[in-house]
Amino acid sequence: MQTGPIPAIVTADLTLTLVLGSDVDVPLPASFNYSAHEPLAVTVDFVGAEASVRWVFARDLLQGGMTR
């Protein structure tokens, strides 16, 4: 049960698995961010050895991908 104020920004750092082929996969660090100022979007920063990439997903699209 939430007892304090709801945070304006929620962040989760995860290590995903990037599948490159049937026998090849690599770990991919990702930082998921939700802001109450952008309530319909989730921002994900993928951090690679050479570069970082930021994607913005619709929150309902991300939720659908997690449940299907």
Short mmCIF file of C-alpha atoms in Angstrom, two decimals, residues 2 5-14 30-45 54-63:
data_model
loop_
_atom_site.label_atom_id
_atom_site.label_comp_id
_atom_site.label_asym_id
_atom_site.label_seq_id
_atom_site.Cartn_x
_atom_site.Cartn_y
_atom_site.Cartn_z
CA GLN A 2 1.31 3.44 -0.95
CA PRO A 5 3.62 10.79 -2.09
CA ILE A 6 3.63 9.16 -5.52
CA PRO A 7 7.01 9.77 -7.22
CA ALA A 8 6.95 11.94 -10.35
CA ILE A 9 9.57 9.74 -12.06
CA VAL A 10 9.97 5.97 -11.85
CA THR A 11 13.12 4.28 -13.19
CA ALA A 12 14.00 0.60 -13.58
CA ASP A 13 17.41 -0.57 -14.76
CA LEU A 14 17.27 -4.01 -16.39
CA ALA A 30 18.35 -0.85 -20.54
CA SER A 31 16.95 1.89 -18.35
CA PHE A 32 13.14 2.24 -18.36
CA ASN A 33 11.78 5.63 -17.28
CA TYR A 34 8.23 6.80 -16.59
CA SER A 35 7.40 10.41 -15.79
CA ALA A 36 4.09 11.70 -14.48
CA HIS A 37 4.69 14.71 -16.75
CA GLU A 38 4.41 12.35 -19.80
CA PRO A 39 1.75 9.91 -18.51
CA LEU A 40 1.20 8.04 -21.78
CA ALA A 41 4.87 7.33 -22.58
CA VAL A 42 7.71 5.15 -21.33
CA THR A 43 11.27 6.06 -22.32
CA VAL A 44 13.89 3.33 -22.67
CA ASP A 45 17.61 4.00 -22.94
CA ARG A 54 16.67 6.21 -26.64
CA TRP A 55 13.25 4.88 -27.65
CA VAL A 56 9.89 6.24 -26.55
CA PHE A 57 7.00 3.78 -26.36
CA ALA A 58 3.30 4.38 -25.84
CA ARG A 59 2.59 2.96 -22.37
CA ASP A 60 -0.27 0.78 -23.62
CA LEU A 61 1.92 -0.64 -26.41
CA LEU A 62 4.55 -1.68 -23.88
CA GLN A 63 1.90 -3.19 -21.61
#
